[in-house]
GROMACS .gro file of C-alpha atoms in nm:
model
  186
    1MET     CA    1 -23.560  17.203   2.850
    2THR     CA    2 -23.200  17.302   2.845
    3ALA     CA    3 -23.002  17.617   2.756
    4GLU     CA    4 -22.929  17.445   2.426
    5ASP     CA    5 -23.303  17.416   2.355
    6LYS     CA    6 -23.348  17.790   2.424
    7ALA     CA    7 -23.057  17.870   2.196
    8ALA     CA    8 -23.201  17.656   1.915
    9ILE     CA    9 -23.553  17.819   1.952
   10ARG     CA   10 -23.392  18.164   1.957
   11ALA     CA   11 -23.194  18.096   1.639
   12ALA     CA   12 -23.497  17.955   1.454
   13MET     CA   13 -23.738  18.231   1.562
   14ARG     CA   14 -23.489  18.513   1.493
   15ARG     CA   15 -23.455  18.375   1.145
   16ALA     CA   16 -23.833  18.344   1.108
   17ARG     CA   17 -23.906  18.698   1.218
   18ARG     CA   18 -23.639  18.847   0.994
   19GLU     CA   19 -23.785  18.664   0.692
   20PHE     CA   20 -24.146  18.753   0.780
   21ALA     CA   21 -24.288  19.072   0.626
   22GLY     CA   22 -24.608  19.134   0.825
   23PRO     CA   23 -24.853  19.423   0.793
   24PRO     CA   24 -24.856  19.702   1.048
   25LEU     CA   25 -25.002  19.588   1.382
   26ALA     CA   26 -25.336  19.735   1.487
   27LEU     CA   27 -25.470  19.814   1.835
   28PRO     CA   28 -25.686  19.513   1.930
   29PRO     CA   29 -26.045  19.592   2.028
   30MET     CA   30 -25.991  19.440   2.370
   31LEU     CA   31 -25.699  19.671   2.449
   32ALA     CA   32 -25.888  19.973   2.303
   33ALA     CA   33 -26.182  19.892   2.537
   34TRP     CA   34 -25.948  19.855   2.836
   35LEU     CA   35 -25.795  20.198   2.756
   36ASP     CA   36 -26.137  20.356   2.693
   37ALA     CA   37 -26.259  20.234   3.033
   38ARG     CA   38 -25.974  20.438   3.184
   39ARG     CA   39 -26.039  20.763   2.988
   40GLY     CA   40 -25.918  21.052   3.197
   41ASP     CA   41 -25.684  20.821   3.389
   42CYS     CA   42 -25.394  20.846   3.148
   43GLY     CA   43 -25.081  20.669   3.235
   44ILE     CA   44 -24.745  20.567   3.085
   45ILE     CA   45 -24.690  20.325   2.805
   46ALA     CA   46 -24.342  20.178   2.748
   47SER     CA   47 -24.265  20.079   2.399
   48TYR     CA   48 -23.944  20.001   2.204
   49LEU     CA   49 -23.782  20.066   1.869
   50PRO     CA   50 -23.756  19.732   1.680
   51ILE     CA   51 -23.433  19.569   1.577
   52ASP     CA   52 -23.344  19.247   1.396
   53GLY     CA   53 -23.691  19.179   1.248
   54GLU     CA   54 -23.891  19.251   1.566
   55ALA     CA   55 -24.259  19.347   1.513
   56ASP     CA   56 -24.292  19.721   1.525
   57PRO     CA   57 -24.511  19.840   1.817
   58ALA     CA   58 -24.531  20.202   1.685
   59PRO     CA   59 -24.899  20.180   1.567
   60LEU     CA   60 -25.012  20.050   1.905
   61ALA     CA   61 -24.804  20.306   2.099
   62ALA     CA   62 -24.938  20.583   1.876
   63ALA     CA   63 -25.302  20.478   1.945
   64VAL     CA   64 -25.235  20.478   2.324
   65ILE     CA   65 -25.044  20.811   2.313
   66GLY     CA   66 -25.337  20.950   2.107
   67ARG     CA   67 -25.553  20.884   2.416
   68GLY     CA   68 -25.325  21.109   2.624
   69TRP     CA   69 -25.080  20.862   2.762
   70ARG     CA   70 -24.709  20.944   2.793
   71LEU     CA   71 -24.435  20.738   2.626
   72ALA     CA   72 -24.127  20.578   2.774
   73LEU     CA   73 -23.860  20.375   2.597
   74PRO     CA   74 -23.615  20.129   2.754
   75HIS     CA   75 -23.267  20.239   2.844
   76VAL     CA   76 -22.991  19.986   2.894
   77THR     CA   77 -22.638  20.039   3.020
   78THR     CA   78 -22.479  19.710   3.127
   79ARG     CA   79 -22.591  19.350   3.150
   80ALA     CA   80 -22.588  19.369   3.527
   81ALA     CA   81 -22.777  19.703   3.563
   82PRO     CA   82 -23.155  19.700   3.550
   83MET     CA   83 -23.327  19.839   3.245
   84ARG     CA   84 -23.495  20.175   3.307
   85PHE     CA   85 -23.786  20.325   3.126
   86LEU     CA   86 -23.718  20.688   3.027
   87ARG     CA   87 -23.954  20.952   2.892
   88TRP     CA   88 -23.928  21.010   2.519
   89SER     CA   89 -24.102  21.207   2.252
   90ALA     CA   90 -24.046  21.207   1.875
   91ASP     CA   91 -23.858  21.541   1.889
   92ALA     CA   92 -23.607  21.414   2.151
   93PRO     CA   93 -23.276  21.266   2.045
   94LEU     CA   94 -23.193  20.898   2.073
   95ILE     CA   95 -22.854  20.754   2.141
   96LEU     CA   96 -22.709  20.419   2.042
   97GLY     CA   97 -22.704  20.174   2.332
   98PRO     CA   98 -22.582  19.820   2.384
   99PHE     CA   99 -22.706  19.547   2.150
  100GLY     CA  100 -22.783  19.806   1.879
  101LEU     CA  101 -23.071  19.960   2.076
  102HIS     CA  102 -23.178  20.317   2.008
  103GLN     CA  103 -23.272  20.471   2.342
  104PRO     CA  104 -23.332  20.802   2.517
  105GLU     CA  105 -23.037  20.986   2.664
  106ALA     CA  106 -22.956  20.880   3.022
  107ALA     CA  107 -23.067  21.217   3.162
  108ALA     CA  108 -23.424  21.171   3.040
  109GLU     CA  109 -23.698  21.153   3.300
  110PRO     CA  110 -23.740  20.803   3.449
  111LEU     CA  111 -24.104  20.677   3.435
  112SER     CA  112 -24.288  20.381   3.579
  113PRO     CA  113 -24.502  20.231   3.301
  114ASP     CA  114 -24.855  20.107   3.337
  115ILE     CA  115 -24.835  19.916   3.006
  116ILE     CA  116 -24.522  19.755   2.876
  117LEU     CA  117 -24.514  19.669   2.504
  118THR     CA  118 -24.252  19.396   2.500
  119PRO     CA  119 -24.036  19.258   2.226
  120LEU     CA  120 -23.979  18.888   2.218
  121VAL     CA  121 -23.812  18.601   2.025
  122ALA     CA  122 -24.085  18.339   2.083
  123PHE     CA  123 -24.410  18.294   2.274
  124ASP     CA  124 -24.661  18.012   2.342
  125ASP     CA  125 -25.031  17.977   2.418
  126GLN     CA  126 -24.962  17.997   2.793
  127LEU     CA  127 -24.822  18.350   2.728
  128ALA     CA  128 -24.475  18.248   2.824
  129ARG     CA  129 -24.213  18.467   2.648
  130LEU     CA  130 -23.862  18.383   2.531
  131GLY     CA  131 -23.655  18.699   2.510
  132GLN     CA  132 -23.307  18.776   2.397
  133GLY     CA  133 -23.160  18.605   2.702
  134ALA     CA  134 -23.028  18.889   2.922
  135GLY     CA  135 -23.335  18.898   3.149
  136TYR     CA  136 -23.396  19.274   3.128
  137TYR     CA  137 -23.772  19.250   3.076
  138ASP     CA  138 -23.822  18.973   3.335
  139ARG     CA  139 -23.646  19.192   3.595
  140ALA     CA  140 -23.851  19.489   3.490
  141PHE     CA  141 -24.172  19.284   3.513
  142ALA     CA  142 -24.080  19.170   3.865
  143ALA     CA  143 -24.009  19.534   3.971
  144LEU     CA  144 -24.338  19.650   3.810
  145PRO     CA  145 -24.591  19.379   3.899
  146GLY     CA  146 -24.894  19.602   3.838
  147ALA     CA  147 -24.795  19.684   3.476
  148LEU     CA  148 -24.992  19.532   3.191
  149ARG     CA  149 -24.734  19.310   3.001
  150ILE     CA  150 -24.813  19.286   2.630
  151GLY     CA  151 -24.583  19.092   2.396
  152ILE     CA  152 -24.547  19.225   2.044
  153ALA     CA  153 -24.466  18.962   1.783
  154TRP     CA  154 -24.531  18.812   1.443
  155SER     CA  155 -24.747  18.500   1.430
  156VAL     CA  156 -24.446  18.296   1.301
  157GLN     CA  157 -24.287  18.342   1.647
  158ARG     CA  158 -24.553  18.124   1.814
  159VAL     CA  159 -24.417  17.791   1.932
  160PRO     CA  160 -24.580  17.496   2.104
  161LYS     CA  161 -24.388  17.543   2.431
  162VAL     CA  162 -24.141  17.808   2.552
  163PRO     CA  163 -23.888  17.677   2.803
  164VAL     CA  164 -23.960  17.855   3.135
  165ASP     CA  165 -23.720  17.922   3.422
  166PRO     CA  166 -23.837  18.021   3.776
  167TRP     CA  167 -23.756  18.388   3.716
  168ASP     CA  168 -23.953  18.415   3.393
  169VAL     CA  169 -24.269  18.632   3.414
  170ALA     CA  170 -24.561  18.551   3.188
  171LEU     CA  171 -24.734  18.806   2.967
  172HIS     CA  172 -25.094  18.922   2.993
  173GLY     CA  173 -25.135  18.885   2.618
  174VAL     CA  174 -24.965  18.903   2.281
  175VAL     CA  175 -25.047  19.117   1.978
  176THR     CA  176 -24.962  18.981   1.634
  177GLU     CA  177 -25.066  19.077   1.284
  178HIS     CA  178 -25.376  18.857   1.345
  179GLY     CA  179 -25.476  19.043   1.663
  180TRP     CA  180 -25.495  18.960   2.031
  181ILE     CA  181 -25.380  18.634   2.187
  182GLY     CA  182 -25.473  18.590   2.548
  183PRO     CA  183 -25.763  18.598   2.790
  184GLY     CA  184 -26.088  18.751   2.681
  185THR     CA  185 -26.074  19.024   2.944
  186LEU     CA  186 -25.800  19.226   3.103
   0.00000   0.00000   0.00000
């Protein structure tokens, strides 16, 4: 597939997610079991604040934080610089970053997440993900190969086939308003 194919999929899926009004997402039983198996071994979950119709990961992040995990949010500066994950809590300020992102201040503590809740534009049954196009998450995935990569999306963002480039990193699963999409175990 070509760059034009990706652009067409992005346009259609952005429109679909903006028009879709899904219910709040719930923590899938499989992910809850994975977390419960690690009780006492709390880690770091990276989430995001949704923009442009993205599915809101807040209920999932809250369920994980309720189990003692710490929260990080992405922080972006320039297209060339890697995205960092910075510690954040609800009482800390957010600043406006590139692309309309609300993110922690640059001086916040950098963290290395164990779970990355990931926004996306489209996904397929092979767990390929089409993002916004800047490659921030694919570069983060490559730098954090041990992190559990979970896409957060509406079911209307599922497509038959996502165009994949050599640098694209697949997800471990996707959570939609219908639940978990992915392998039966993590």
